[in-house]
Amino acid sequence: MDERRAPGRTDRRRFLAFAGGAALLLTAAGAAAPWPGAEPDPAPDRWRVRTDPAPLNSRFEHALGRLSDPHWLGYDIDASSSDRFLPGPDSRIRLVGIARMRPGAAAGILERSGHAFAPVDLPDPPGPLRVHVPAGARWRTGPGFDAAANRPGPSVVPSGTHRLDAALDLVWFDVLLLHT
C-alpha cells in the first residue's frame, strides 16, 4: 500500500474535523444557554436579601402578629452554595432578619406578655442585612418569650431569639429551624 495520500483527502479530513468540532461547540452552547422566555433558576442565593413577608408571617404570626417591610435571609446552614433551598430531613434552615410589626404590637408584647424582657445589644448582623438595621434601636429580649415564640410544628423544631424595639415597632429574629 502506498504511504502517500491524495492531497484532497487530507484537506477533506481537516474540514470534517473542524466542522464536527464547531457543530459540537454550538450544540453545547445551545444546551447551556437559557431557553428564550424561560424563568431563571428559582433557587435563592444564600446571601440574597428577601423581602417577601408570607414565609415569615406563616412562621411568626402566632407570636408577633402580621409583619411587613421585612429584610431577611433564609438558607440551609449545612448546604454548600451550589445546593438548592429545599429542606430535607435533618436540614437546619436559618431565618435571620428584621421586620416591621403593627403599630404598638412590640410595646404590647413587652408590657403584657409576662416574660422578663431585658435590654440587649443586637449581635453583628450578616453583611447584607446591616444596612437595614436602624441606628439607635433599643432592643429587648426575653428567654421566656423566645420559648413561647419558637413553637414546634409538624416536622420542624425551632430555636433562636427575637429582639423587639417598641419605639420603632421592629422585630429582629435569628431562628434555626430543624427539619426532622
mmCIF file of C-alpha atoms in Angstrom:
data_model
loop_
_atom_site.group_PDB
_atom_site.id
_atom_site.type_symbol
_atom_site.label_atom_id
_atom_site.label_comp_id
_atom_site.label_asym_id
_atom_site.label_seq_id
_atom_site.Cartn_x
_atom_site.Cartn_y
_atom_site.Cartn_z
ATOM 1 C CA MET A 1 0.000 0.000 0.000
ATOM 2 C CA ASP A 2 1.268 3.424 -0.877
ATOM 3 C CA GLU A 3 2.072 5.690 2.106
ATOM 4 C CA ARG A 4 1.303 8.805 0.147
ATOM 5 C CA ARG A 5 -2.190 10.217 0.332
ATOM 6 C CA ALA A 6 -4.008 12.125 -2.240
ATOM 7 C CA PRO A 7 -3.873 15.881 -1.499
ATOM 8 C CA GLY A 8 -7.673 16.264 -1.400
ATOM 9 C CA ARG A 9 -8.161 13.525 1.163
ATOM 10 C CA THR A 10 -6.148 15.300 3.907
ATOM 11 C CA ASP A 11 -7.961 18.586 3.298
ATOM 12 C CA ARG A 12 -11.303 16.807 3.483
ATOM 13 C CA ARG A 13 -10.411 15.236 6.859
ATOM 14 C CA ARG A 14 -9.326 18.603 8.265
ATOM 15 C CA PHE A 15 -12.553 20.174 7.080
ATOM 16 C CA LEU A 16 -14.694 17.411 8.599
ATOM 17 C CA ALA A 17 -12.800 17.581 11.912
ATOM 18 C CA PHE A 18 -13.175 21.364 12.041
ATOM 19 C CA ALA A 19 -16.874 21.271 11.064
ATOM 20 C CA GLY A 20 -17.615 18.480 13.547
ATOM 21 C CA GLY A 21 -15.845 20.342 16.368
ATOM 22 C CA ALA A 22 -17.699 23.554 15.561
ATOM 23 C CA ALA A 23 -21.041 21.716 15.491
ATOM 24 C CA LEU A 24 -20.245 20.121 18.855
ATOM 25 C CA LEU A 25 -19.386 23.513 20.383
ATOM 26 C CA LEU A 26 -22.563 25.099 19.030
ATOM 27 C CA THR A 27 -24.661 22.240 20.395
ATOM 28 C CA ALA A 28 -23.060 22.537 23.833
ATOM 29 C CA ALA A 29 -23.503 26.314 23.852
ATOM 30 C CA GLY A 30 -27.145 25.961 22.853
ATOM 31 C CA ALA A 31 -27.784 23.449 25.617
ATOM 32 C CA ALA A 32 -26.165 25.701 28.211
ATOM 33 C CA ALA A 33 -27.978 28.857 27.104
ATOM 34 C CA PRO A 34 -31.346 29.560 28.723
ATOM 35 C CA TRP A 35 -34.408 28.979 26.631
ATOM 36 C CA PRO A 36 -35.856 32.286 25.409
ATOM 37 C CA GLY A 37 -38.510 33.442 27.861
ATOM 38 C CA ALA A 38 -37.552 30.795 30.432
ATOM 39 C CA GLU A 39 -37.608 31.762 34.092
ATOM 40 C CA PRO A 40 -34.239 31.903 35.859
ATOM 41 C CA ASP A 41 -33.399 29.202 38.378
ATOM 42 C CA PRO A 42 -35.659 29.916 41.371
ATOM 43 C CA ALA A 43 -33.170 28.625 43.932
ATOM 44 C CA PRO A 44 -32.316 31.659 46.075
ATOM 45 C CA ASP A 45 -28.764 32.704 46.663
ATOM 46 C CA ARG A 46 -27.633 32.204 50.250
ATOM 47 C CA TRP A 47 -26.900 35.916 50.731
ATOM 48 C CA ARG A 48 -29.762 37.384 48.679
ATOM 49 C CA VAL A 49 -31.878 39.569 50.960
ATOM 50 C CA ARG A 50 -35.516 38.550 50.704
ATOM 51 C CA THR A 51 -38.424 40.955 51.172
ATOM 52 C CA ASP A 52 -41.424 38.641 50.950
ATOM 53 C CA PRO A 53 -43.410 38.620 54.222
ATOM 54 C CA ALA A 54 -45.530 35.485 53.602
ATOM 55 C CA PRO A 55 -42.972 32.896 54.851
ATOM 56 C CA LEU A 56 -42.281 34.992 57.937
ATOM 57 C CA ASN A 57 -45.942 35.518 58.721
ATOM 58 C CA SER A 58 -46.621 31.800 58.451
ATOM 59 C CA ARG A 59 -43.793 31.142 60.916
ATOM 60 C CA PHE A 60 -44.111 34.097 63.360
ATOM 61 C CA GLU A 61 -47.665 35.488 63.193
ATOM 62 C CA HIS A 62 -48.847 33.466 66.196
ATOM 63 C CA ALA A 63 -46.323 35.262 68.418
ATOM 64 C CA LEU A 64 -45.642 38.603 66.700
ATOM 65 C CA GLY A 65 -48.718 39.396 64.634
ATOM 66 C CA ARG A 66 -48.563 40.356 60.953
ATOM 67 C CA LEU A 67 -45.143 41.515 59.814
ATOM 68 C CA SER A 68 -44.388 43.922 56.984
ATOM 69 C CA ASP A 69 -41.365 45.501 55.276
ATOM 70 C CA PRO A 70 -39.084 42.528 56.023
ATOM 71 C CA HIS A 71 -35.456 42.145 55.037
ATOM 72 C CA TRP A 72 -34.253 38.642 55.756
ATOM 73 C CA LEU A 73 -32.107 35.686 54.787
ATOM 74 C CA GLY A 74 -33.252 32.085 54.761
ATOM 75 C CA TYR A 75 -30.822 29.286 53.980
ATOM 76 C CA ASP A 76 -29.716 25.771 54.898
ATOM 77 C CA ILE A 77 -26.678 26.307 57.105
ATOM 78 C CA ASP A 78 -25.254 22.887 56.247
ATOM 79 C CA ALA A 79 -25.595 23.192 52.472
ATOM 80 C CA SER A 80 -22.897 24.285 50.083
ATOM 81 C CA SER A 81 -23.565 27.306 47.902
ATOM 82 C CA SER A 82 -24.488 25.034 44.985
ATOM 83 C CA ASP A 83 -27.257 23.248 46.891
ATOM 84 C CA ARG A 84 -30.871 24.239 46.493
ATOM 85 C CA PHE A 85 -33.051 25.701 49.228
ATOM 86 C CA LEU A 86 -35.285 22.680 49.762
ATOM 87 C CA PRO A 87 -35.354 21.471 53.333
ATOM 88 C CA GLY A 88 -34.980 17.768 53.755
ATOM 89 C CA PRO A 89 -34.843 15.571 56.812
ATOM 90 C CA ASP A 90 -32.255 16.788 59.310
ATOM 91 C CA SER A 91 -31.652 20.060 57.455
ATOM 92 C CA ARG A 92 -31.148 23.198 59.506
ATOM 93 C CA ILE A 93 -32.665 26.335 57.996
ATOM 94 C CA ARG A 94 -31.624 29.696 59.410
ATOM 95 C CA LEU A 95 -34.068 32.605 59.237
ATOM 96 C CA VAL A 96 -32.417 35.875 60.209
ATOM 97 C CA GLY A 97 -33.599 39.394 59.606
ATOM 98 C CA ILE A 98 -35.680 42.382 60.570
ATOM 99 C CA ALA A 99 -39.338 43.264 60.001
ATOM 100 C CA ARG A 100 -41.856 45.898 60.981
ATOM 101 C CA MET A 101 -44.662 44.971 63.352
ATOM 102 C CA ARG A 102 -48.135 46.550 63.505
ATOM 103 C CA PRO A 103 -48.119 49.903 65.314
ATOM 104 C CA GLY A 104 -47.983 49.276 69.055
ATOM 105 C CA ALA A 105 -47.514 45.495 68.732
ATOM 106 C CA ALA A 106 -43.955 45.438 70.095
ATOM 107 C CA ALA A 107 -44.881 47.636 73.054
ATOM 108 C CA GLY A 108 -47.903 45.450 73.745
ATOM 109 C CA ILE A 109 -45.820 42.282 73.802
ATOM 110 C CA LEU A 110 -43.195 43.879 76.028
ATOM 111 C CA GLU A 111 -45.796 45.160 78.512
ATOM 112 C CA ARG A 112 -48.384 42.378 78.605
ATOM 113 C CA SER A 113 -46.535 39.172 77.875
ATOM 114 C CA GLY A 114 -45.461 38.350 81.441
ATOM 115 C CA HIS A 115 -41.968 37.498 80.204
ATOM 116 C CA ALA A 116 -38.939 39.114 81.804
ATOM 117 C CA PHE A 117 -37.637 41.255 78.937
ATOM 118 C CA ALA A 118 -34.233 42.886 79.332
ATOM 119 C CA PRO A 119 -32.223 45.313 77.208
ATOM 120 C CA VAL A 120 -29.780 43.603 74.901
ATOM 121 C CA ASP A 121 -27.448 44.547 72.069
ATOM 122 C CA LEU A 122 -28.005 43.214 68.606
ATOM 123 C CA PRO A 123 -25.337 40.714 67.566
ATOM 124 C CA ASP A 124 -23.389 41.564 64.445
ATOM 125 C CA PRO A 125 -25.910 41.067 61.615
ATOM 126 C CA PRO A 126 -24.919 39.191 58.461
ATOM 127 C CA GLY A 127 -23.346 41.606 55.955
ATOM 128 C CA PRO A 128 -26.271 42.070 53.548
ATOM 129 C CA LEU A 129 -28.652 42.896 56.427
ATOM 130 C CA ARG A 130 -26.533 45.572 58.131
ATOM 131 C CA VAL A 131 -27.938 48.400 56.015
ATOM 132 C CA HIS A 132 -31.489 47.527 57.124
ATOM 133 C CA VAL A 133 -30.836 47.779 60.876
ATOM 134 C CA PRO A 134 -31.623 51.287 62.132
ATOM 135 C CA ALA A 135 -29.082 53.045 64.285
ATOM 136 C CA GLY A 136 -30.332 53.811 67.762
ATOM 137 C CA ALA A 137 -32.769 50.911 68.039
ATOM 138 C CA ARG A 138 -33.272 49.819 71.651
ATOM 139 C CA TRP A 139 -33.630 46.058 71.586
ATOM 140 C CA ARG A 140 -35.209 43.972 74.349
ATOM 141 C CA THR A 141 -35.435 40.206 74.573
ATOM 142 C CA GLY A 142 -36.730 37.573 76.959
ATOM 143 C CA PRO A 143 -35.915 33.858 77.056
ATOM 144 C CA GLY A 144 -39.493 33.019 78.066
ATOM 145 C CA PHE A 145 -40.856 34.860 75.050
ATOM 146 C CA ASP A 146 -38.370 33.090 72.772
ATOM 147 C CA ALA A 147 -39.518 29.725 74.123
ATOM 148 C CA ALA A 148 -43.181 30.651 73.503
ATOM 149 C CA ALA A 149 -42.482 32.097 70.037
ATOM 150 C CA ASN A 150 -40.455 29.059 68.968
ATOM 151 C CA ARG A 151 -43.493 26.823 68.807
ATOM 152 C CA PRO A 152 -42.681 23.486 67.141
ATOM 153 C CA GLY A 153 -44.660 22.498 64.073
ATOM 154 C CA PRO A 154 -45.064 19.279 62.124
ATOM 155 C CA SER A 155 -41.542 18.031 61.437
ATOM 156 C CA VAL A 156 -39.986 21.390 62.480
ATOM 157 C CA VAL A 157 -38.273 22.231 65.763
ATOM 158 C CA PRO A 158 -37.372 25.941 66.002
ATOM 159 C CA SER A 159 -34.883 27.596 68.318
ATOM 160 C CA GLY A 160 -33.484 31.097 68.408
ATOM 161 C CA THR A 161 -34.019 34.632 69.596
ATOM 162 C CA HIS A 162 -36.365 37.532 68.925
ATOM 163 C CA ARG A 163 -35.475 41.109 69.797
ATOM 164 C CA LEU A 164 -38.135 43.814 69.907
ATOM 165 C CA ASP A 165 -37.916 47.587 69.674
ATOM 166 C CA ALA A 166 -41.103 49.235 70.979
ATOM 167 C CA ALA A 167 -40.391 52.755 69.701
ATOM 168 C CA LEU A 168 -39.783 51.633 66.101
ATOM 169 C CA ASP A 169 -42.155 48.618 66.133
ATOM 170 C CA LEU A 170 -39.404 46.336 64.868
ATOM 171 C CA VAL A 171 -38.505 42.731 65.462
ATOM 172 C CA TRP A 172 -35.094 41.197 64.850
ATOM 173 C CA PHE A 173 -35.204 37.417 64.561
ATOM 174 C CA ASP A 174 -32.480 34.819 64.332
ATOM 175 C CA VAL A 175 -34.124 31.402 64.336
ATOM 176 C CA LEU A 176 -32.866 27.961 63.411
ATOM 177 C CA LEU A 177 -35.484 25.521 62.083
ATOM 178 C CA LEU A 178 -34.518 21.872 62.435
ATOM 179 C CA HIS A 179 -36.500 19.802 59.925
ATOM 180 C CA THR A 180 -36.874 16.258 61.227
#
